[in-house]
């Protein structure tokens, strides 16, 4: 969506060393991933295990943080992102083992815009069947709420199964958003940030915990 989107891509900007993002979800969604700003995301130092009270971590018990990054558009922070996975997980397991992607929003976005922009980014790897586009857009419009600064949306990607989402409001209230039991949807959705075709390769490297020169599947 024109402007700024929940999960999408606009040039990701670098993070200050040592700073970690604590936010959710998920695949863009609301800033209009469009013009790219000059930016980059840096990989964080080895991350600690997440706190038990963390709603995103609760989607995948025992998970630890793989990598974090911040997306900026025209110098403004759009959201902080973090990727969680089971201990020992590595980028080569992407698409074969569960992961959780969480976005912490720094701007307010409408859920409808998040859904629309997400679908646009999901087309990046290639055309989608019309029936799938209609069904996926409708499902995302039902699931994704309007968000305010500090709100977090986390999504669990279960390869071969689908995706499940949870919302954590800035005041700490947690609300399950529901699931989309469609493996093809989940692959395209999380691919917004994690696939080689992402419009934000720097943010992808930061989330996967890889260096700029590393080869990632």
Tab-separated table of C-alpha atoms in Angstrom:
chain	number	residue	atom	x	y	z
A	1	UNK	CA	0.000	0.000	0.000
A	2	UNK	CA	1.242	3.394	-0.812
A	3	UNK	CA	3.059	4.651	2.129
A	4	UNK	CA	4.039	2.191	4.725
A	5	UNK	CA	3.108	-1.439	5.195
A	6	UNK	CA	3.049	-4.044	7.883
A	7	UNK	CA	5.130	-6.732	6.491
A	8	UNK	CA	6.555	-5.590	3.118
A	9	UNK	CA	9.643	-4.007	1.915
A	10	UNK	CA	10.936	-0.567	1.298
A	11	UNK	CA	14.649	-0.606	1.872
A	12	UNK	CA	15.559	-1.753	5.235
A	13	UNK	CA	17.758	0.461	7.296
A	14	UNK	CA	20.612	-0.467	9.520
A	15	UNK	CA	20.184	-1.047	13.219
A	16	UNK	CA	22.411	0.327	15.908
A	17	UNK	CA	24.830	-2.285	17.148
A	18	UNK	CA	23.469	-4.242	20.054
A	19	UNK	CA	19.932	-2.982	19.649
A	20	UNK	CA	17.323	-5.727	19.394
A	21	UNK	CA	13.815	-5.499	18.164
A	22	UNK	CA	11.088	-6.900	20.341
A	23	UNK	CA	8.078	-6.827	18.187
A	24	UNK	CA	5.784	-9.133	15.819
A	25	UNK	CA	4.575	-10.130	13.255
A	26	UNK	CA	4.695	-11.358	10.538
A	27	UNK	CA	4.715	-11.196	6.306
A	28	UNK	CA	4.630	-6.796	5.158
A	29	UNK	CA	1.930	-5.690	5.343
A	30	UNK	CA	1.087	-2.196	5.522
A	31	UNK	CA	3.657	0.338	4.441
A	32	UNK	CA	3.520	0.576	0.826
A	33	UNK	CA	6.517	-1.325	-0.081
A	34	UNK	CA	7.338	0.748	-2.951
A	35	UNK	CA	10.167	3.158	-3.463
A	36	UNK	CA	13.189	1.942	-1.654
A	37	UNK	CA	15.060	4.118	0.712
A	38	UNK	CA	18.804	3.836	1.018
A	39	UNK	CA	19.290	1.469	3.891
A	40	UNK	CA	20.551	-1.814	5.240
A	41	UNK	CA	19.988	-4.157	8.151
A	42	UNK	CA	22.769	-5.406	10.362
A	43	UNK	CA	22.946	-8.829	11.933
A	44	UNK	CA	22.806	-8.792	15.719
A	45	UNK	CA	25.252	-10.535	18.059
A	46	UNK	CA	24.291	-14.086	19.166
A	47	UNK	CA	20.814	-13.642	20.706
A	48	UNK	CA	19.602	-14.984	24.050
A	49	UNK	CA	16.634	-17.262	24.606
A	50	UNK	CA	13.285	-15.495	24.667
A	51	UNK	CA	11.307	-14.946	27.859
A	52	UNK	CA	8.582	-17.496	28.698
A	53	UNK	CA	5.957	-14.720	28.763
A	54	UNK	CA	6.724	-13.791	25.169
A	55	UNK	CA	3.593	-14.446	23.073
A	56	UNK	CA	5.633	-14.900	19.898
A	57	UNK	CA	7.883	-17.459	21.563
A	58	UNK	CA	4.801	-19.258	22.867
A	59	UNK	CA	3.941	-20.114	19.265
A	60	UNK	CA	7.089	-22.251	19.156
A	61	UNK	CA	8.069	-23.375	22.679
A	62	UNK	CA	11.799	-23.392	23.313
A	63	UNK	CA	12.531	-21.109	20.370
A	64	UNK	CA	15.390	-18.618	20.431
A	65	UNK	CA	16.021	-15.519	18.347
A	66	UNK	CA	17.807	-16.176	15.060
A	67	UNK	CA	18.126	-12.579	13.893
A	68	UNK	CA	16.568	-9.129	14.051
A	69	UNK	CA	16.314	-6.078	11.843
A	70	UNK	CA	14.545	-2.740	11.449
A	71	UNK	CA	12.798	-1.499	8.348
A	72	UNK	CA	12.962	2.233	7.654
A	73	UNK	CA	11.276	4.274	4.961
A	74	UNK	CA	12.604	7.739	4.194
A	75	UNK	CA	14.485	7.624	7.479
A	76	UNK	CA	11.421	6.671	9.554
A	77	UNK	CA	11.247	3.382	11.430
A	78	UNK	CA	8.351	1.334	10.092
A	79	UNK	CA	8.719	-1.800	12.191
A	80	UNK	CA	11.223	-3.947	14.025
A	81	UNK	CA	11.338	-7.593	12.982
A	82	UNK	CA	12.728	-10.733	14.558
A	83	UNK	CA	12.892	-14.362	13.538
A	84	UNK	CA	12.661	-17.181	16.098
A	85	UNK	CA	13.379	-20.882	15.644
A	86	UNK	CA	14.328	-23.983	17.592
A	87	UNK	CA	17.894	-24.094	18.983
A	88	UNK	CA	20.329	-25.212	16.314
A	89	UNK	CA	18.141	-24.031	13.456
A	90	UNK	CA	20.013	-22.617	10.441
A	91	UNK	CA	19.050	-20.899	7.200
A	92	UNK	CA	19.374	-24.163	5.272
A	93	UNK	CA	16.334	-25.457	7.162
A	94	UNK	CA	14.114	-22.634	5.896
A	95	UNK	CA	10.913	-24.084	4.493
A	96	UNK	CA	11.472	-27.430	6.223
A	97	UNK	CA	11.256	-26.536	9.920
A	98	UNK	CA	8.881	-24.163	11.788
A	99	UNK	CA	9.866	-20.540	12.410
A	100	UNK	CA	8.152	-17.540	13.952
A	101	UNK	CA	8.365	-14.082	12.406
A	102	UNK	CA	7.309	-11.142	14.539
A	103	UNK	CA	6.873	-7.489	13.606
A	104	UNK	CA	6.681	-4.656	16.121
A	105	UNK	CA	5.055	-1.683	14.472
A	106	UNK	CA	6.338	1.833	14.868
A	107	UNK	CA	3.500	3.345	12.804
A	108	UNK	CA	-0.241	2.838	12.665
A	109	UNK	CA	-1.616	0.796	9.791
A	110	UNK	CA	-5.019	-0.443	8.754
A	111	UNK	CA	-5.491	-4.176	8.644
A	112	UNK	CA	-7.006	-3.917	5.177
A	113	UNK	CA	-3.867	-2.194	3.887
A	114	UNK	CA	-1.667	-4.809	5.497
A	115	UNK	CA	-3.613	-7.556	3.751
A	116	UNK	CA	-3.579	-5.838	0.372
A	117	UNK	CA	0.110	-4.977	0.444
A	118	UNK	CA	0.993	-8.474	1.612
A	119	UNK	CA	-0.756	-9.985	-1.399
A	120	UNK	CA	1.145	-7.643	-3.713
A	121	UNK	CA	4.448	-8.803	-2.240
A	122	UNK	CA	3.368	-12.446	-2.394
A	123	UNK	CA	3.181	-12.112	-6.181
A	124	UNK	CA	6.885	-11.285	-6.376
A	125	UNK	CA	8.144	-14.890	-6.974
A	126	UNK	CA	5.619	-15.303	-9.791
A	127	UNK	CA	1.912	-15.121	-10.722
A	128	UNK	CA	-0.677	-16.602	-8.386
A	129	UNK	CA	-3.861	-18.446	-9.412
A	130	UNK	CA	-6.818	-16.059	-9.333
A	131	UNK	CA	-8.711	-18.332	-6.969
A	132	UNK	CA	-5.796	-18.370	-4.523
A	133	UNK	CA	-5.462	-14.579	-4.606
A	134	UNK	CA	-9.144	-14.130	-3.829
A	135	UNK	CA	-9.140	-16.663	-1.003
A	136	UNK	CA	-5.880	-15.440	0.550
A	137	UNK	CA	-6.819	-11.774	0.447
A	138	UNK	CA	-10.159	-12.538	2.079
A	139	UNK	CA	-8.483	-14.604	4.804
A	140	UNK	CA	-5.890	-11.911	5.558
A	141	UNK	CA	-8.555	-9.213	5.676
A	142	UNK	CA	-10.363	-11.246	8.323
A	143	UNK	CA	-7.234	-11.961	10.351
A	144	UNK	CA	-5.109	-8.816	10.319
A	145	UNK	CA	-6.269	-5.995	12.634
A	146	UNK	CA	-5.515	-2.291	12.555
A	147	UNK	CA	-2.276	-1.707	14.458
A	148	UNK	CA	-0.849	1.152	16.516
A	149	UNK	CA	2.771	1.929	17.435
A	150	UNK	CA	4.038	-0.743	19.826
A	151	UNK	CA	1.616	-3.444	18.642
A	152	UNK	CA	3.174	-6.750	17.593
A	153	UNK	CA	1.963	-9.401	15.201
A	154	UNK	CA	3.699	-12.748	15.231
A	155	UNK	CA	3.227	-15.532	12.728
A	156	UNK	CA	4.172	-19.186	13.014
A	157	UNK	CA	5.154	-20.804	9.710
A	158	UNK	CA	4.589	-24.546	9.778
A	159	UNK	CA	5.934	-25.896	6.461
A	160	UNK	CA	3.513	-28.269	4.817
A	161	UNK	CA	0.688	-27.087	7.080
A	162	UNK	CA	0.095	-23.341	7.072
A	163	UNK	CA	0.387	-20.313	9.330
A	164	UNK	CA	-0.943	-19.167	12.685
A	165	UNK	CA	-0.950	-15.576	13.966
A	166	UNK	CA	-1.156	-13.792	17.317
A	167	UNK	CA	-1.430	-10.110	18.232
A	168	UNK	CA	0.196	-8.482	21.256
A	169	UNK	CA	-1.028	-4.956	21.907
A	170	UNK	CA	1.331	-2.275	23.192
A	171	UNK	CA	-0.299	-2.563	26.630
A	172	UNK	CA	0.491	-6.297	26.830
A	173	UNK	CA	-2.916	-7.704	25.884
A	174	UNK	CA	-2.569	-10.868	23.783
A	175	UNK	CA	-5.133	-11.921	21.195
A	176	UNK	CA	-4.952	-14.998	18.948
A	177	UNK	CA	-5.824	-13.929	15.406
A	178	UNK	CA	-6.405	-17.327	13.846
A	179	UNK	CA	-4.803	-19.649	11.326
A	180	UNK	CA	-4.664	-20.144	7.569
A	181	UNK	CA	-4.197	-23.848	6.946
A	182	UNK	CA	-2.720	-23.583	3.490
A	183	UNK	CA	0.924	-24.554	2.971
A	184	UNK	CA	1.198	-22.617	-0.295
A	185	UNK	CA	-0.098	-19.460	1.374
A	186	UNK	CA	2.368	-19.756	4.234
A	187	UNK	CA	5.321	-20.230	1.900
A	188	UNK	CA	4.438	-17.159	-0.137
A	189	UNK	CA	3.564	-15.049	2.886
A	190	UNK	CA	6.725	-15.642	4.883
A	191	UNK	CA	8.669	-15.434	1.671
A	192	UNK	CA	7.880	-11.720	1.677
A	193	UNK	CA	10.755	-11.410	4.125
A	194	UNK	CA	12.623	-14.685	3.919
A	195	UNK	CA	12.642	-15.832	0.282
A	196	UNK	CA	15.519	-15.021	-2.099
A	197	UNK	CA	13.000	-12.997	-4.118
A	198	UNK	CA	12.314	-10.582	-1.244
A	199	UNK	CA	12.447	-6.883	-2.060
A	200	UNK	CA	14.485	-6.390	1.138
A	201	UNK	CA	17.580	-8.630	0.890
A	202	UNK	CA	19.394	-6.772	3.666
A	203	UNK	CA	16.574	-7.365	6.113
A	204	UNK	CA	16.419	-11.014	5.033
A	205	UNK	CA	20.096	-11.502	5.824
A	206	UNK	CA	19.641	-9.874	9.215
A	207	UNK	CA	16.674	-12.081	10.090
A	208	UNK	CA	18.385	-15.272	8.924
A	209	UNK	CA	21.511	-14.374	10.878
A	210	UNK	CA	23.744	-14.407	7.808
A	211	UNK	CA	26.428	-11.996	6.653
A	212	UNK	CA	26.094	-9.945	3.484
A	213	UNK	CA	28.449	-12.262	1.615
A	214	UNK	CA	27.019	-15.544	2.871
A	215	UNK	CA	25.134	-17.885	0.574
A	216	UNK	CA	21.576	-18.456	1.751
A	217	UNK	CA	19.170	-20.920	0.076
